[in-house]
Tab-separated table of C-alpha atoms in Angstrom:
chain	number	residue	atom	x	y	z
A	1	MET	CA	0.066	0.026	0.011
A	2	GLU	CA	1.315	3.407	-0.933
A	3	LYS	CA	1.257	6.135	1.742
A	4	PHE	CA	0.431	9.375	-0.538
A	5	LYS	CA	-0.865	9.308	-3.825
A	6	ILE	CA	-2.469	12.567	-5.827
A	7	VAL	CA	-5.264	11.641	-8.230
A	8	ALA	CA	-6.738	14.445	-10.271
A	9	ASP	CA	-9.315	14.850	-13.520
A	10	SER	CA	-8.080	14.883	-16.687
A	11	ALA	CA	-8.665	18.698	-16.736
A	12	ALA	CA	-5.214	18.608	-15.353
A	13	ASP	CA	-3.571	17.808	-18.382
A	14	LEU	CA	-1.062	15.073	-16.680
A	15	LEU	CA	-0.534	11.455	-17.400
A	16	SER	CA	2.154	10.824	-14.738
A	17	LEU	CA	4.325	12.599	-12.370
A	18	GLU	CA	8.318	11.790	-12.084
A	19	ASN	CA	8.573	11.335	-8.259
A	20	LEU	CA	5.177	9.825	-6.649
A	21	PRO	CA	2.252	7.650	-7.457
A	22	PHE	CA	-0.380	9.661	-9.698
A	23	SER	CA	-3.781	8.394	-11.234
A	24	ALA	CA	-5.746	10.978	-13.879
A	25	ALA	CA	-9.736	10.258	-13.553
A	26	PRO	CA	-10.753	10.909	-17.123
A	27	LEU	CA	-13.356	13.254	-18.476
A	28	LYS	CA	-15.346	12.485	-21.695
A	29	ILE	CA	-16.292	15.390	-24.567
A	30	ILE	CA	-19.525	13.987	-26.118
A	31	THR	CA	-21.025	14.544	-29.450
A	32	ALA	CA	-23.892	12.922	-31.104
A	33	ASN	CA	-21.693	10.659	-33.332
A	34	ARG	CA	-18.800	10.099	-31.175
A	35	GLU	CA	-17.430	10.019	-27.425
A	36	TYR	CA	-13.627	11.156	-26.589
A	37	VAL	CA	-12.192	9.590	-23.565
A	38	ASP	CA	-9.276	12.038	-22.210
A	39	ASP	CA	-7.092	9.476	-21.297
A	40	LYS	CA	-3.554	8.580	-22.561
A	41	ASP	CA	-4.875	7.086	-25.747
A	42	LEU	CA	-6.967	10.007	-26.954
A	43	ASP	CA	-5.356	11.357	-30.360
A	44	VAL	CA	-6.069	15.188	-29.055
A	45	ASP	CA	-4.870	16.797	-32.526
A	46	GLU	CA	-7.782	14.616	-33.915
A	47	MET	CA	-10.141	15.674	-31.905
A	48	VAL	CA	-9.521	19.434	-32.445
A	49	GLU	CA	-9.591	19.305	-35.858
A	50	ASN	CA	-12.839	16.808	-36.337
A	51	LEU	CA	-14.751	19.344	-33.624
A	52	LEU	CA	-13.710	22.620	-35.536
A	53	SER	CA	-16.202	21.230	-37.993
A	54	TYR	CA	-18.835	20.043	-36.080
A	55	LYS	CA	-21.705	21.934	-35.670
A	56	GLY	CA	-24.157	20.261	-33.159
A	57	LYS	CA	-24.451	20.193	-29.304
A	58	ILE	CA	-21.588	18.870	-27.236
A	59	THR	CA	-21.654	17.918	-23.978
A	60	SER	CA	-18.871	16.898	-21.271
A	61	SER	CA	-19.076	13.960	-19.086
A	62	CYS	CA	-16.961	14.100	-15.854
A	63	PRO	CA	-15.779	10.822	-13.576
A	64	ASN	CA	-18.340	9.348	-11.669
A	65	PRO	CA	-17.768	8.413	-7.884
A	66	ALA	CA	-16.373	4.820	-9.248
A	67	ASP	CA	-14.158	6.093	-12.023
A	68	TRP	CA	-12.479	8.268	-8.867
A	69	ILE	CA	-12.321	4.789	-6.653
A	70	LYS	CA	-10.438	2.934	-9.363
A	71	ALA	CA	-8.198	6.158	-9.734
A	72	PHE	CA	-7.749	6.622	-5.708
A	73	GLY	CA	-6.069	2.821	-6.034
A	74	ASP	CA	-4.869	1.431	-2.575
A	75	ALA	CA	-3.180	4.394	-0.815
A	76	GLU	CA	-3.387	5.567	2.973
A	77	HIS	CA	-3.589	9.199	2.262
A	78	ILE	CA	-4.822	10.734	-1.186
A	79	PHE	CA	-4.872	14.121	-2.300
A	80	CYS	CA	-7.630	14.705	-5.056
A	81	VAL	CA	-7.478	17.780	-7.201
A	82	THR	CA	-10.492	18.751	-9.748
A	83	ILE	CA	-11.309	20.955	-12.110
A	84	THR	CA	-13.779	24.169	-10.954
A	85	GLY	CA	-16.816	22.742	-9.149
A	86	THR	CA	-18.661	25.854	-10.880
A	87	LEU	CA	-18.391	24.121	-14.168
A	88	SER	CA	-18.288	20.351	-13.795
A	89	GLY	CA	-19.658	17.954	-11.567
A	90	SER	CA	-16.182	16.204	-10.924
A	91	TYR	CA	-15.923	17.707	-7.688
A	92	ASN	CA	-19.056	16.623	-6.350
A	93	ALA	CA	-18.564	13.056	-7.669
A	94	ALA	CA	-15.300	12.810	-6.261
A	95	LEU	CA	-16.822	14.164	-2.562
A	96	ILE	CA	-18.586	10.952	-3.034
A	97	ALA	CA	-16.178	8.683	-4.118
A	98	LYS	CA	-14.024	10.170	-0.910
A	99	ASP	CA	-17.263	9.146	1.455
A	100	MET	CA	-17.095	5.572	0.181
A	101	TYR	CA	-13.831	5.096	0.306
A	102	GLU	CA	-12.827	6.431	3.664
A	103	GLN	CA	-15.602	3.803	4.696
A	104	ALA	CA	-14.502	0.949	2.961
A	105	HIS	CA	-11.063	1.335	4.450
A	106	PRO	CA	-11.190	2.884	7.945
A	107	GLY	CA	-8.182	5.135	9.240
A	108	ARG	CA	-7.475	6.129	5.380
A	109	ARG	CA	-7.821	9.699	4.606
A	110	VAL	CA	-8.929	11.398	1.161
A	111	PHE	CA	-8.169	15.152	0.664
A	112	VAL	CA	-11.026	16.940	-1.999
A	113	PHE	CA	-9.901	20.029	-3.498
A	114	ASN	CA	-12.056	22.090	-5.564
A	115	THR	CA	-9.229	24.094	-7.618
A	116	LEU	CA	-11.771	26.908	-8.998
A	117	SER	CA	-9.916	26.490	-12.190
A	118	ALA	CA	-8.633	24.258	-14.994
A	119	GLY	CA	-5.396	23.063	-16.843
A	120	PRO	CA	-2.335	25.032	-15.354
A	121	GLU	CA	-3.433	26.118	-12.403
A	122	ILE	CA	-4.239	22.951	-11.444
A	123	VAL	CA	-0.539	21.812	-12.497
A	124	LEU	CA	0.516	24.338	-9.780
A	125	MET	CA	-1.639	22.679	-7.038
A	126	ILE	CA	-0.531	19.461	-7.757
A	127	GLU	CA	3.272	21.051	-7.741
A	128	LYS	CA	2.814	22.064	-4.443
A	129	ILE	CA	1.409	18.896	-2.938
A	130	SER	CA	4.321	17.223	-4.322
A	131	GLU	CA	6.868	19.485	-2.718
A	132	LEU	CA	5.569	19.084	0.323
A	133	ILE	CA	4.956	15.502	0.332
A	134	LEU	CA	8.855	15.195	-0.704
A	135	ALA	CA	9.370	17.275	2.152
A	136	GLY	CA	8.164	14.891	4.848
A	137	LYS	CA	5.104	17.178	5.883
A	138	GLU	CA	1.939	15.252	7.425
A	139	PHE	CA	-1.781	14.957	5.569
A	140	ASP	CA	-3.320	17.642	7.834
A	141	GLU	CA	-0.773	19.593	7.485
A	142	ILE	CA	-0.460	19.511	3.661
A	143	CYS	CA	-4.113	19.891	3.036
A	144	THR	CA	-3.989	23.551	5.089
A	145	ALA	CA	-0.926	24.440	2.665
A	146	VAL	CA	-2.498	23.388	-0.390
A	147	ALA	CA	-5.634	25.597	0.679
A	148	ASP	CA	-3.549	28.625	1.474
A	149	TYR	CA	-1.295	28.084	-1.599
A	150	SER	CA	-4.654	28.476	-3.875
A	151	LYS	CA	-5.314	32.266	-2.778
A	152	SER	CA	-2.160	33.153	-4.364
A	153	THR	CA	-2.238	31.329	-7.756
A	154	GLY	CA	-4.642	32.523	-11.126
A	155	LEU	CA	-5.401	31.213	-14.603
A	156	LEU	CA	-5.782	33.689	-17.308
A	157	PHE	CA	-7.012	32.629	-21.052
A	158	MET	CA	-6.744	33.710	-24.690
A	159	LEU	CA	-9.448	32.108	-26.874
A	160	GLU	CA	-9.364	32.544	-30.595
A	161	SER	CA	-12.722	30.646	-30.468
A	162	MET	CA	-15.506	29.841	-28.015
A	163	LYS	CA	-17.693	27.795	-30.690
A	164	ASN	CA	-17.354	24.572	-27.998
A	165	PHE	CA	-18.320	26.858	-25.078
A	166	ALA	CA	-21.110	28.043	-26.865
A	167	ASN	CA	-22.155	24.314	-28.309
A	168	SER	CA	-22.017	23.014	-24.566
A	169	GLY	CA	-23.953	25.844	-23.120
A	170	ARG	CA	-21.505	27.515	-21.000
A	171	VAL	CA	-21.372	30.797	-22.845
A	172	SER	CA	-24.347	32.305	-24.899
A	173	PRO	CA	-23.656	32.582	-28.867
A	174	LEU	CA	-24.048	36.074	-28.795
A	175	VAL	CA	-20.872	36.202	-26.264
A	176	ALA	CA	-18.947	33.218	-28.496
A	177	ASN	CA	-19.557	35.186	-31.600
A	178	ALA	CA	-17.289	38.016	-30.588
A	179	ALA	CA	-14.423	35.424	-30.468
A	180	GLY	CA	-12.442	35.232	-34.041
A	181	LEU	CA	-15.022	37.951	-35.388
A	182	LEU	CA	-11.898	39.957	-37.534
A	183	GLY	CA	-9.392	38.309	-35.463
A	184	ILE	CA	-10.720	39.353	-32.125
A	185	ARG	CA	-8.968	37.311	-28.968
A	186	ILE	CA	-10.947	36.947	-25.930
A	187	VAL	CA	-8.505	37.299	-22.935
A	188	GLY	CA	-10.090	36.621	-19.569
A	189	LYS	CA	-9.519	34.811	-16.187
A	190	ALA	CA	-11.023	32.265	-13.674
A	191	SER	CA	-13.088	33.855	-11.217
A	192	ASP	CA	-12.954	33.676	-7.689
A	193	ILE	CA	-15.989	31.377	-7.943
A	194	GLY	CA	-14.459	29.353	-10.840
A	195	ASN	CA	-16.433	30.838	-13.722
A	196	LEU	CA	-14.482	32.181	-17.012
A	197	HIS	CA	-14.546	36.323	-16.694
A	198	PRO	CA	-13.833	37.810	-19.990
A	199	LEU	CA	-11.572	40.844	-19.437
A	200	ASP	CA	-10.374	42.090	-23.181
A	201	LYS	CA	-11.531	41.549	-26.595
A	202	CYS	CA	-8.227	42.068	-28.495
A	203	ARG	CA	-7.871	42.475	-32.450
A	204	GLY	CA	-4.748	40.129	-33.205
A	205	GLN	CA	-2.813	37.464	-31.062
A	206	LYS	CA	-0.008	40.395	-30.523
A	207	LYS	CA	-2.422	42.586	-28.840
A	208	ALA	CA	-3.753	40.024	-26.869
A	209	LEU	CA	-0.287	38.370	-25.516
A	210	HIS	CA	0.141	42.175	-24.596
A	211	ALA	CA	-3.085	41.906	-22.169
A	212	ILE	CA	-2.281	38.970	-20.632
A	213	VAL	CA	1.130	40.309	-19.608
A	214	ALA	CA	-0.344	43.466	-18.680
A	215	HIS	CA	-3.156	41.479	-16.391
A	216	LEU	CA	-0.432	39.539	-14.965
A	217	LYS	CA	1.490	42.485	-13.702
A	218	GLU	CA	-1.731	43.637	-12.307
A	219	LEU	CA	-2.657	40.492	-10.583
A	220	GLY	CA	0.842	40.318	-8.664
A	221	LEU	CA	3.123	38.400	-10.701
A	222	LYS	CA	7.053	39.198	-9.559
A	223	CYS	CA	9.178	36.179	-9.740
A	224	GLY	CA	6.931	32.641	-9.371
A	225	LYS	CA	6.035	30.211	-11.442
A	226	VAL	CA	4.243	30.258	-14.639
A	227	ARG	CA	2.746	27.496	-16.701
A	228	ILE	CA	1.305	28.076	-20.472
A	229	ALA	CA	-0.719	25.519	-22.004
A	230	HIS	CA	-1.532	25.879	-25.554
A	231	CYS	CA	-3.630	24.307	-28.040
A	232	LEU	CA	-1.896	23.729	-31.144
A	233	ASN	CA	-0.465	27.283	-30.757
A	234	GLU	CA	3.072	26.573	-29.368
A	235	SER	CA	4.299	29.691	-31.309
A	236	ALA	CA	2.026	31.917	-29.339
A	237	ALA	CA	3.228	30.058	-26.103
A	238	GLN	CA	7.105	30.777	-26.808
A	239	SER	CA	6.232	34.347	-27.924
A	240	LEU	CA	4.394	34.795	-24.608
A	241	LYS	CA	7.482	33.282	-22.337
A	242	GLU	CA	9.563	35.845	-24.186
A	243	LEU	CA	7.125	38.700	-23.110
A	244	LEU	CA	7.491	37.725	-19.854
A	245	LEU	CA	11.167	37.147	-19.634
A	246	ALA	CA	11.613	40.592	-20.932
A	247	GLU	CA	9.077	41.769	-17.919
A	248	PHE	CA	9.887	39.741	-15.219
A	249	SER	CA	13.331	38.431	-15.215
A	250	LYS	CA	12.817	35.854	-12.486
A	251	VAL	CA	9.829	33.864	-13.269
A	252	GLU	CA	10.110	30.184	-14.243
A	253	ILE	CA	8.204	29.211	-16.996
A	254	GLN	CA	6.981	25.798	-18.349
A	255	ILE	CA	5.298	25.243	-21.786
A	256	TYR	CA	3.129	22.198	-22.749
A	257	ARG	CA	0.434	21.172	-24.800
A	258	CYS	CA	-2.701	21.049	-23.670
A	259	ARG	CA	-4.802	17.324	-23.276
A	260	GLY	CA	-8.506	16.830	-24.302
A	261	LEU	CA	-10.767	18.286	-21.923
A	262	CYS	CA	-8.318	21.717	-22.119
A	263	SER	CA	-8.283	21.437	-25.516
A	264	PHE	CA	-12.136	21.068	-26.138
A	265	TYR	CA	-12.244	24.320	-24.077
A	266	ALA	CA	-9.254	26.051	-25.335
A	267	GLU	CA	-9.917	25.612	-29.264
A	268	ARG	CA	-7.465	25.590	-31.850
A	269	GLY	CA	-5.145	28.632	-30.853
A	270	GLY	CA	-6.053	28.778	-27.622
A	271	LEU	CA	-3.859	29.536	-24.391
A	272	LEU	CA	-4.024	28.752	-20.704
A	273	VAL	CA	-1.999	30.521	-18.252
A	274	GLY	CA	-1.582	29.599	-14.554
A	275	PHE	CA	0.661	31.718	-12.312
A	276	GLU	CA	1.523	32.672	-8.843
A	277	LYS	CA	1.347	35.821	-7.306
A	278	ALA	CA	3.385	37.620	-5.581
């Protein structure tokens, strides 16, 4: 039996961790004619291309309690982080799984944390949990520290399209139509209650990237971590990295590709930016 394990839903964009046991519970993207399971076998590029031309309604499905229990495996202390509970039932399903798991295994404990976010901000939470475990901290101490740490992180995004948000009923078609019109990019953030909050409508990618830098400055970025996830737009991620290093010389930046669920929402060309505030 493992002493510690970290578990997340697939909105974390992670399949494994280097130094600790980890499992991901996959979300699903469902159209009228196909179901995409966000696991290691998903061809993300193919999914993004297929959904570009899809006109019908799209839904997403969160892990159910049985999926979460399978991901928990056989561990004494489990740290479970989920996509924002405002946009998904993943958090509530994980809470049910926690109760079932702890009842079936007296003495074991599961901490379920609603990140109020997605993608790279979840990655920052997982990195913090990993650091604390490897530093020898106890379960309760880690739970408290992660909740405190979440107050000093944030998520910004840049979207070229919001078609999938509209098709899944997350935003109105009127709002979605603004993105992509005459080269408009939507820049926004995850709100304090886990909703999407648009901030700017920028004409062109260059202006949108500069808007992200300006917002990061306003939100208190100085010298912390930045995690940039992109959906088929590595050049924009690299350009943003260069802008950030010119403005904040001591930030520590990593770039990676979105997996399924985050690619579904970011769509082709989108960026998600997780960051630490001062």
